[in-house]
């Protein structure tokens, strides 16, 4: 970081504090050459995640869509909104940490089903039946048998 007064590249951090709900850091710095103090801001930069739909269309990842899908699956179940948001936070973090910036919608669906399997079995079966588009009762039965194993 260059000092805005003398241009020196060497500075030390005097104070740091988190801002914007932890997404940014405000730092007070002091130039090691001229002792001038200045403020810098660091902000976490996310590269947008692009979701590739089954029909080939691409759109930006929308966490609200994932939350709504899980909410429908968890309707009338003892699952709190905090638990649902935690699941979506975990999924979103995994997506950001992956090297892929384009992800198939089916992979996100699998991530949701895996998380729901441990969160609530009924919500898991509800979500899986819609996500996997069960054609008949036998597919539903197979999924239930897999869950019971």
Coordinates of N, CA, C and O in Angstrom, one line a residue:
X1 N 0.8 -1.2 0.0 CA 0.0 0.0 0.0 C 0.9 1.2 0.0 O 1.7 1.4 0.9
X2 N 0.7 2.1 -1.0 CA 1.5 3.3 -1.1 C 1.0 4.4 -0.2 O -0.2 4.6 -0.1
X3 N 1.9 5.1 0.5 CA 1.5 6.3 1.3 C 1.0 7.3 0.4 O 1.7 7.6 -0.6
X4 N -0.1 7.9 0.7 CA -0.7 9.0 -0.2 C 0.1 10.3 -0.1 O -0.1 11.2 -0.9
X5 N 0.9 10.4 0.9 CA 1.7 11.7 1.1 C 3.0 11.6 0.5 O 3.4 12.5 -0.2
X6 N 3.8 10.5 0.8 CA 5.2 10.5 0.3 C 5.4 9.4 -0.7 O 6.5 9.3 -1.4
X7 N 4.4 8.5 -0.9 CA 4.6 7.4 -1.9 C 5.3 6.2 -1.5 O 5.5 5.2 -2.2
X8 N 5.8 6.2 -0.2 CA 6.5 5.0 0.3 C 5.6 3.8 0.3 O 4.4 3.9 0.6
X9 N 6.2 2.6 0.0 CA 5.4 1.4 -0.1 C 5.3 0.7 1.3 O 4.6 -0.3 1.4
X10 N 6.1 1.1 2.3 CA 6.1 0.5 3.6 C 5.2 1.2 4.5 O 5.3 2.4 4.8
X11 N 4.2 0.4 5.1 CA 3.3 1.0 6.2 C 3.0 -0.1 7.1 O 3.2 -1.3 6.9
X12 N 2.5 0.3 8.3 CA 2.1 -0.7 9.3 C 0.7 -0.5 9.6 O 0.2 0.7 9.6
X13 N -0.1 -1.5 10.0 CA -1.5 -1.4 10.4 C -1.5 -1.0 11.8 O -1.0 -1.7 12.7
X14 N -2.2 0.1 12.1 CA -2.4 0.6 13.5 C -3.6 0.1 14.1 O -3.7 -0.2 15.3
X15 N -4.7 0.0 13.3 CA -6.0 -0.5 13.8 C -6.8 -1.1 12.7 O -6.7 -0.7 11.5
X16 N -7.5 -2.2 13.0 CA -8.4 -2.9 12.0 C -9.7 -3.1 12.6 O -9.8 -3.5 13.8
X17 N -10.8 -3.0 11.9 CA -12.1 -3.3 12.3 C -12.9 -3.8 11.2 O -12.8 -3.3 10.1
X18 N -13.8 -4.7 11.5 CA -14.7 -5.3 10.6 C -15.9 -4.3 10.3 O -16.4 -3.8 11.3
X19 N -16.3 -4.2 9.1 CA -17.5 -3.4 8.7 C -18.3 -4.2 7.7 O -17.9 -5.2 7.2
X20 N -19.5 -3.6 7.5 CA -20.4 -4.3 6.5 C -20.7 -5.7 6.8 O -20.5 -6.6 6.0
X21 N -21.0 -6.0 8.1 CA -21.4 -7.4 8.5 C -20.2 -8.3 8.3 O -20.5 -9.5 7.9
X22 N -19.0 -7.9 8.4 CA -17.9 -8.8 8.3 C -17.4 -9.0 6.9 O -16.5 -9.8 6.6
X23 N -18.0 -8.3 5.9 CA -17.6 -8.5 4.5 C -16.5 -7.5 4.1 O -16.0 -7.6 3.0
X24 N -16.2 -6.6 4.9 CA -15.1 -5.6 4.7 C -14.3 -5.3 5.9 O -14.8 -5.5 7.0
X25 N -13.1 -4.8 5.7 CA -12.2 -4.5 6.8 C -11.7 -3.1 6.6 O -11.2 -2.7 5.5
X26 N -11.8 -2.2 7.6 CA -11.3 -0.9 7.6 C -10.0 -0.9 8.4 O -9.9 -1.4 9.5
X27 N -8.9 -0.4 7.7 CA -7.6 -0.5 8.4 C -7.0 1.0 8.4 O -7.1 1.7 7.5
X28 N -6.5 1.3 9.6 CA -5.8 2.6 9.8 C -4.3 2.2 9.6 O -3.8 1.2 10.3
X29 N -3.6 2.8 8.8 CA -2.2 2.5 8.5 C -1.3 3.7 8.8 O -1.8 4.9 8.8
X30 N -0.1 3.4 9.1 CA 0.9 4.5 9.3 C 2.1 4.3 8.4 O 2.7 3.2 8.4
X31 N 2.5 5.3 7.7 CA 3.6 5.2 6.8 C 4.9 5.1 7.7 O 5.1 5.8 8.6
X32 N 5.7 4.1 7.3 CA 7.0 3.9 8.1 C 8.0 5.0 7.8 O 9.0 5.2 8.5
X33 N 7.8 5.7 6.7 CA 8.8 6.7 6.3 C 8.4 8.1 6.9 O 9.2 8.7 7.6
X34 N 7.2 8.6 6.6 CA 6.8 10.0 7.0 C 5.9 10.0 8.2 O 5.5 11.1 8.7
X35 N 5.4 8.8 8.7 CA 4.5 8.7 9.8 C 3.1 9.2 9.6 O 2.3 9.3 10.5
X36 N 2.8 9.5 8.3 CA 1.4 9.9 7.9 C 0.5 8.8 8.1 O 0.8 7.6 7.7
X37 N -0.7 9.0 8.7 CA -1.7 8.0 8.9 C -2.8 8.1 7.8 O -3.3 9.2 7.5
X38 N -3.2 7.0 7.3 CA -4.3 7.0 6.3 C -5.1 5.7 6.5 O -4.8 4.8 7.2
X39 N -6.3 5.7 5.8 CA -7.3 4.6 6.0 C -7.4 3.9 4.7 O -7.4 4.5 3.6
X40 N -7.4 2.5 4.8 CA -7.7 1.7 3.6 C -8.9 0.8 3.9 O -9.2 0.5 5.1
X41 N -9.5 0.3 2.9 CA -10.6 -0.6 3.0 C -10.3 -1.8 2.2 O -9.9 -1.7 1.0
X42 N -10.6 -3.0 2.8 CA -10.5 -4.2 2.0 C -11.8 -4.9 2.0 O -12.5 -5.0 3.0
X43 N -12.2 -5.3 0.8 CA -13.5 -5.9 0.6 C -13.4 -7.2 -0.1 O -12.6 -7.3 -1.0
X44 N -14.1 -8.2 0.4 CA -14.1 -9.5 -0.2 C -14.7 -9.5 -1.5 O -15.8 -8.9 -1.7
X45 N -14.0 -10.0 -2.5 CA -14.5 -9.9 -3.9 C -14.9 -11.3 -4.3 O -14.1 -12.2 -4.3
X46 N -16.2 -11.5 -4.6 CA -16.7 -12.8 -5.1 C -16.9 -12.7 -6.6 O -17.5 -11.8 -7.1
X47 N -16.4 -13.7 -7.2 CA -16.7 -13.9 -8.6 C -18.1 -14.5 -8.7 O -18.3 -15.5 -8.0
X48 N -18.9 -14.0 -9.5 CA -20.3 -14.5 -9.6 C -20.3 -16.0 -10.0 O -19.5 -16.4 -10.9
X49 N -21.2 -16.7 -9.4 CA -21.3 -18.2 -9.8 C -22.4 -18.2 -10.9 O -23.5 -17.7 -10.7
X50 N -22.1 -18.9 -12.0 CA -23.1 -19.0 -13.1 C -23.6 -20.4 -13.0 O -22.9 -21.4 -13.0
X51 N -25.0 -20.5 -13.0 CA -25.7 -21.8 -13.0 C -26.1 -22.1 -14.4 O -26.7 -21.3 -15.1
X52 N -25.7 -23.3 -14.8 CA -26.1 -23.8 -16.1 C -27.3 -24.7 -15.9 O -27.2 -25.8 -15.3
X53 N -28.4 -24.3 -16.5 CA -29.7 -25.0 -16.3 C -29.7 -26.2 -17.3 O -28.9 -26.3 -18.1
X54 N -30.7 -27.1 -17.0 CA -30.8 -28.3 -17.9 C -31.0 -27.9 -19.4 O -30.5 -28.7 -20.2
X55 N -31.7 -26.8 -19.6 CA -31.9 -26.4 -21.0 C -30.7 -25.7 -21.6 O -30.8 -25.2 -22.8
X56 N -29.6 -25.5 -20.9 CA -28.4 -24.9 -21.4 C -28.3 -23.4 -21.1 O -27.3 -22.8 -21.3
X57 N -29.4 -22.8 -20.6 CA -29.4 -21.4 -20.3 C -28.5 -21.2 -19.1 O -28.4 -22.0 -18.2
X58 N -27.9 -20.0 -19.0 CA -27.0 -19.6 -17.9 C -27.6 -18.4 -17.2 O -28.1 -17.5 -17.8
X59 N -27.5 -18.5 -15.8 CA -28.0 -17.4 -15.0 C -27.1 -17.3 -13.8 O -26.5 -18.3 -13.4
X60 N -27.1 -16.2 -13.1 CA -26.3 -16.0 -11.9 C -27.0 -16.8 -10.8 O -28.2 -16.8 -10.7
X61 N -26.2 -17.4 -9.9 CA -26.7 -18.1 -8.7 C -27.5 -17.2 -7.9 O -27.2 -16.0 -7.6
X62 N -28.7 -17.7 -7.5 CA -29.6 -16.9 -6.7 C -30.0 -17.7 -5.4 O -30.7 -18.7 -5.5
X63 N -29.4 -17.3 -4.3 CA -29.6 -18.0 -3.1 C -31.0 -18.0 -2.6 O -31.5 -19.0 -2.0
X64 N -31.8 -17.0 -3.0 CA -33.2 -17.0 -2.6 C -34.0 -18.1 -3.3 O -34.9 -18.6 -2.6
X65 N -33.6 -18.5 -4.5 CA -34.3 -19.7 -5.1 C -34.0 -20.9 -4.3 O -34.9 -21.8 -4.1
X66 N -32.8 -21.1 -3.8 CA -32.4 -22.3 -3.1 C -33.2 -22.3 -1.7 O -33.7 -23.3 -1.3
X67 N -33.2 -21.1 -1.1 CA -33.9 -21.0 0.2 C -35.4 -21.3 0.0 O -36.0 -22.1 0.8
X68 N -36.0 -20.8 -1.1 CA -37.4 -21.0 -1.3 C -37.7 -22.5 -1.6 O -38.7 -23.1 -1.1
X69 N -36.8 -23.2 -2.3 CA -37.0 -24.6 -2.6 C -36.9 -25.4 -1.3 O -37.7 -26.3 -1.0
X70 N -36.0 -25.1 -0.4 CA -35.9 -25.8 0.9 C -37.0 -25.4 1.8 O -37.5 -26.3 2.5
X71 N -37.5 -24.2 1.8 CA -38.7 -23.8 2.6 C -39.9 -24.6 2.2 O -40.6 -25.1 3.1
X72 N -40.1 -24.8 0.9 CA -41.2 -25.7 0.5 C -41.1 -27.1 1.0 O -42.1 -27.7 1.4
X73 N -39.9 -27.6 0.9 CA -39.7 -29.0 1.3 C -39.8 -29.1 2.8 O -40.2 -30.2 3.3
X74 N -39.5 -28.1 3.6 CA -39.6 -28.1 5.0 C -40.9 -27.6 5.6 O -41.0 -27.4 6.8
X75 N -41.9 -27.3 4.7 CA -43.1 -26.8 5.2 C -43.8 -27.8 6.2 O -43.8 -29.0 6.0
X76 N -44.2 -27.2 7.3 CA -44.8 -27.9 8.4 C -43.9 -29.0 9.1 O -44.3 -30.0 9.6
X77 N -42.6 -28.7 9.0 CA -41.6 -29.5 9.6 C -40.9 -28.7 10.7 O -40.8 -27.5 10.6
X78 N -40.3 -29.4 11.7 CA -39.6 -28.7 12.8 C -38.2 -28.2 12.4 O -37.2 -28.5 13.0
X79 N -38.1 -27.4 11.3 CA -36.9 -26.9 10.8 C -36.9 -25.4 10.8 O -37.8 -24.8 10.2
X80 N -36.0 -24.8 11.5 CA -36.0 -23.3 11.7 C -35.4 -22.7 10.4 O -34.6 -23.2 9.7
X81 N -35.8 -21.4 10.3 CA -35.2 -20.6 9.2 C -33.7 -20.5 9.3 O -33.0 -20.4 8.3
X82 N -33.3 -20.4 10.6 CA -31.8 -20.3 10.8 C -31.1 -21.5 10.3 O -30.0 -21.4 9.7
X83 N -31.7 -22.7 10.5 CA -31.1 -24.0 10.0 C -31.1 -24.0 8.5 O -30.1 -24.4 7.9
X84 N -32.1 -23.5 7.9 CA -32.2 -23.4 6.4 C -31.2 -22.5 5.9 O -30.4 -22.8 4.9
X85 N -31.0 -21.3 6.5 CA -30.0 -20.3 6.0 C -28.6 -20.8 6.2 O -27.7 -20.6 5.4
X86 N -28.4 -21.6 7.3 CA -27.1 -22.2 7.5 C -26.7 -23.2 6.4 O -25.6 -23.2 5.9
X87 N -27.7 -24.0 6.0 CA -27.5 -25.0 4.9 C -27.2 -24.2 3.6 O -26.2 -24.6 2.9
X88 N -27.9 -23.1 3.3 CA -27.7 -22.4 2.1 C -26.3 -21.7 2.2 O -25.6 -21.6 1.2
X89 N -26.0 -21.2 3.4 CA -24.6 -20.6 3.5 C -23.5 -21.6 3.2 O -22.6 -21.2 2.5
X90 N -23.7 -22.8 3.7 CA -22.7 -23.8 3.5 C -22.6 -24.2 2.0 O -21.5 -24.3 1.5
X91 N -23.7 -24.3 1.3 CA -23.7 -24.6 -0.1 C -23.1 -23.5 -0.9 O -22.2 -23.7 -1.7
X92 N -23.5 -22.2 -0.5 CA -22.9 -21.1 -1.3 C -21.4 -21.0 -1.0 O -20.6 -20.7 -2.0
X93 N -20.9 -21.3 0.2 CA -19.5 -21.2 0.5 C -18.7 -22.3 -0.3 O -17.7 -22.1 -0.9
X94 N -19.3 -23.5 -0.4 CA -18.7 -24.6 -1.2 C -18.6 -24.2 -2.6 O -17.6 -24.5 -3.3
X95 N -19.7 -23.6 -3.2 CA -19.6 -23.1 -4.6 C -18.6 -22.1 -4.8 O -17.8 -22.1 -5.8
X96 N -18.4 -21.1 -3.9 CA -17.4 -20.1 -4.0 C -16.0 -20.7 -3.9 O -15.1 -20.2 -4.5
X97 N -15.9 -21.7 -3.1 CA -14.5 -22.3 -2.8 C -14.1 -23.3 -3.9 O -13.0 -23.6 -4.1
X98 N -15.1 -23.7 -4.7 CA -14.8 -24.6 -5.8 C -14.1 -23.8 -6.9 O -14.2 -22.6 -7.0
X99 N -13.3 -24.5 -7.7 CA -12.6 -23.8 -8.8 C -13.5 -23.5 -10.0 O -13.2 -22.8 -10.9
X100 N -14.7 -24.2 -10.0 CA -15.6 -24.0 -11.1 C -16.4 -22.7 -10.9 O -17.0 -22.5 -9.8
X101 N -16.5 -21.9 -11.9 CA -17.3 -20.7 -11.8 C -18.6 -20.8 -12.5 O -19.5 -20.0 -12.5
X102 N -18.7 -21.9 -13.3 CA -20.0 -22.3 -13.9 C -20.3 -23.7 -13.3 O -19.5 -24.6 -13.3
X103 N -21.5 -23.8 -12.8 CA -21.9 -25.1 -12.1 C -23.2 -25.5 -12.7 O -24.1 -24.7 -12.9
X104 N -23.4 -26.8 -12.9 CA -24.6 -27.4 -13.4 C -25.7 -27.3 -12.3 O -25.4 -27.5 -11.1
X105 N -26.9 -26.9 -12.6 CA -28.0 -26.8 -11.7 C -28.2 -28.2 -11.0 O -28.6 -28.2 -9.8
X106 N -27.9 -29.3 -11.7 CA -28.1 -30.6 -11.0 C -27.2 -30.8 -9.9 O -27.5 -31.4 -8.9
X107 N -26.0 -30.2 -10.0 CA -25.0 -30.3 -8.9 C -25.5 -29.6 -7.6 O -25.4 -30.1 -6.5
X108 N -26.1 -28.4 -7.8 CA -26.6 -27.7 -6.7 C -27.8 -28.5 -6.1 O -27.9 -28.6 -4.9
X109 N -28.6 -29.1 -6.9 CA -29.7 -29.9 -6.4 C -29.2 -31.1 -5.6 O -29.8 -31.4 -4.5
X110 N -28.1 -31.7 -6.0 CA -27.6 -32.8 -5.3 C -27.0 -32.3 -3.9 O -27.1 -33.0 -2.9
X111 N -26.4 -31.1 -3.9 CA -25.9 -30.5 -2.7 C -27.0 -30.3 -1.7 O -26.9 -30.6 -0.5
X112 N -28.1 -29.8 -2.2 CA -29.3 -29.5 -1.3 C -29.8 -30.8 -0.8 O -30.1 -30.9 0.4
X113 N -30.0 -31.9 -1.6 CA -30.5 -33.1 -1.2 C -29.6 -33.7 -0.1 O -30.1 -34.3 0.9
X114 N -28.3 -33.7 -0.3 CA -27.4 -34.2 0.7 C -27.5 -33.5 2.0 O -27.4 -34.1 3.1
X115 N -27.6 -32.2 2.0 CA -27.8 -31.4 3.2 C -29.1 -31.7 3.9 O -29.2 -31.9 5.1
X116 N -30.2 -31.8 3.1 CA -31.5 -32.1 3.7 C -31.6 -33.5 4.3 O -32.3 -33.7 5.2
X117 N -30.8 -34.4 3.7 CA -30.9 -35.8 4.2 C -30.5 -35.8 5.7 O -31.0 -36.6 6.5
X118 N -29.5 -35.0 6.1 CA -29.1 -35.0 7.5 C -29.9 -34.0 8.3 O -30.0 -34.2 9.5
X119 N -30.6 -33.1 7.7 CA -31.4 -32.1 8.4 C -32.8 -32.6 8.8 O -33.2 -32.5 9.9
X120 N -33.5 -33.1 7.8 CA -34.8 -33.6 8.0 C -35.2 -34.6 6.9 O -35.2 -34.3 5.8
X121 N -35.4 -35.9 7.3 CA -35.7 -36.9 6.3 C -36.9 -36.7 5.5 O -36.9 -37.0 4.3
X122 N -38.0 -36.1 6.1 CA -39.2 -35.9 5.3 C -39.0 -34.8 4.3 O -39.4 -34.9 3.1
X123 N -38.3 -33.7 4.7 CA -38.0 -32.6 3.8 C -37.1 -33.1 2.7 O -37.2 -32.7 1.5
X124 N -36.2 -34.0 3.0 CA -35.3 -34.6 2.0 C -36.1 -35.4 1.0 O -35.9 -35.2 -0.2
X125 N -37.0 -36.2 1.4 CA -37.8 -37.0 0.4 C -38.7 -36.1 -0.4 O -38.8 -36.2 -1.6
X126 N -39.3 -35.0 0.2 CA -40.1 -34.1 -0.5 C -39.3 -33.4 -1.6 O -39.7 -33.3 -2.8
X127 N -38.1 -32.9 -1.2 CA -37.2 -32.2 -2.2 C -36.8 -33.1 -3.3 O -36.8 -32.8 -4.5
X128 N -36.4 -34.3 -2.9 CA -35.8 -35.3 -3.9 C -36.9 -35.7 -4.9 O -36.7 -35.9 -6.0
X129 N -38.2 -35.8 -4.4 CA -39.3 -36.2 -5.3 C -39.5 -35.2 -6.4 O -39.8 -35.5 -7.5
X130 N -39.4 -33.9 -6.0 CA -39.5 -32.8 -7.0 C -38.3 -32.7 -7.9 O -38.3 -32.6 -9.1
X131 N -37.1 -32.6 -7.2 CA -35.9 -32.4 -7.9 C -35.5 -33.5 -8.9 O -35.1 -33.3 -10.0
X132 N -35.7 -34.8 -8.4 CA -35.4 -35.9 -9.3 C -36.6 -36.3 -10.2 O -36.5 -37.2 -11.0
X133 N -37.7 -35.6 -10.1 CA -38.9 -35.8 -10.9 C -39.3 -37.3 -11.0 O -39.3 -37.9 -12.0
X134 N -39.6 -37.8 -9.8 CA -40.1 -39.2 -9.7 C -41.3 -39.4 -10.7 O -42.2 -38.6 -10.7
X135 N -41.2 -40.4 -11.5 CA -42.2 -40.7 -12.5 C -43.4 -41.5 -11.9 O -44.5 -41.4 -12.4
X136 N -43.1 -42.4 -10.9 CA -44.1 -43.2 -10.4 C -43.8 -43.6 -8.9 O -42.7 -43.2 -8.4
X137 N -44.6 -44.4 -8.3 CA -44.5 -44.7 -6.9 C -43.3 -45.6 -6.7 O -42.7 -45.6 -5.6
X138 N -42.9 -46.4 -7.7 CA -41.7 -47.2 -7.5 C -40.4 -46.4 -7.3 O -39.6 -46.8 -6.5
X139 N -40.3 -45.3 -8.0 CA -39.1 -44.5 -7.8 C -39.1 -43.9 -6.4 O -38.1 -43.8 -5.8
X140 N -40.3 -43.5 -6.0 CA -40.5 -43.0 -4.6 C -40.1 -44.0 -3.6 O -39.4 -43.8 -2.6
X141 N -40.6 -45.2 -3.8 CA -40.3 -46.4 -2.9 C -38.8 -46.7 -2.9 O -38.3 -46.9 -1.8
X142 N -38.1 -46.7 -4.0 CA -36.7 -46.9 -4.1 C -35.9 -45.9 -3.2 O -35.0 -46.2 -2.5
X143 N -36.3 -44.6 -3.3 CA -35.7 -43.6 -2.6 C -35.9 -43.8 -1.1 O -35.0 -43.6 -0.3
X144 N -37.1 -44.1 -0.7 CA -37.4 -44.4 0.7 C -36.5 -45.6 1.2 O -36.0 -45.5 2.3
X145 N -36.4 -46.6 0.4 CA -35.6 -47.8 0.8 C -34.2 -47.4 1.0 O -33.5 -47.9 1.9
X146 N -33.6 -46.5 0.1 CA -32.3 -46.1 0.2 C -32.1 -45.3 1.5 O -31.0 -45.3 2.2
X147 N -33.1 -44.5 1.8 CA -33.0 -43.7 3.1 C -33.0 -44.6 4.3 O -32.3 -44.3 5.3
X148 N -33.8 -45.7 4.3 CA -33.9 -46.6 5.4 C -32.6 -47.4 5.6 O -32.4 -47.9 6.7
X149 N -31.8 -47.5 4.6 CA -30.6 -48.3 4.7 C -29.5 -47.6 5.6 O -29.4 -46.5 5.6

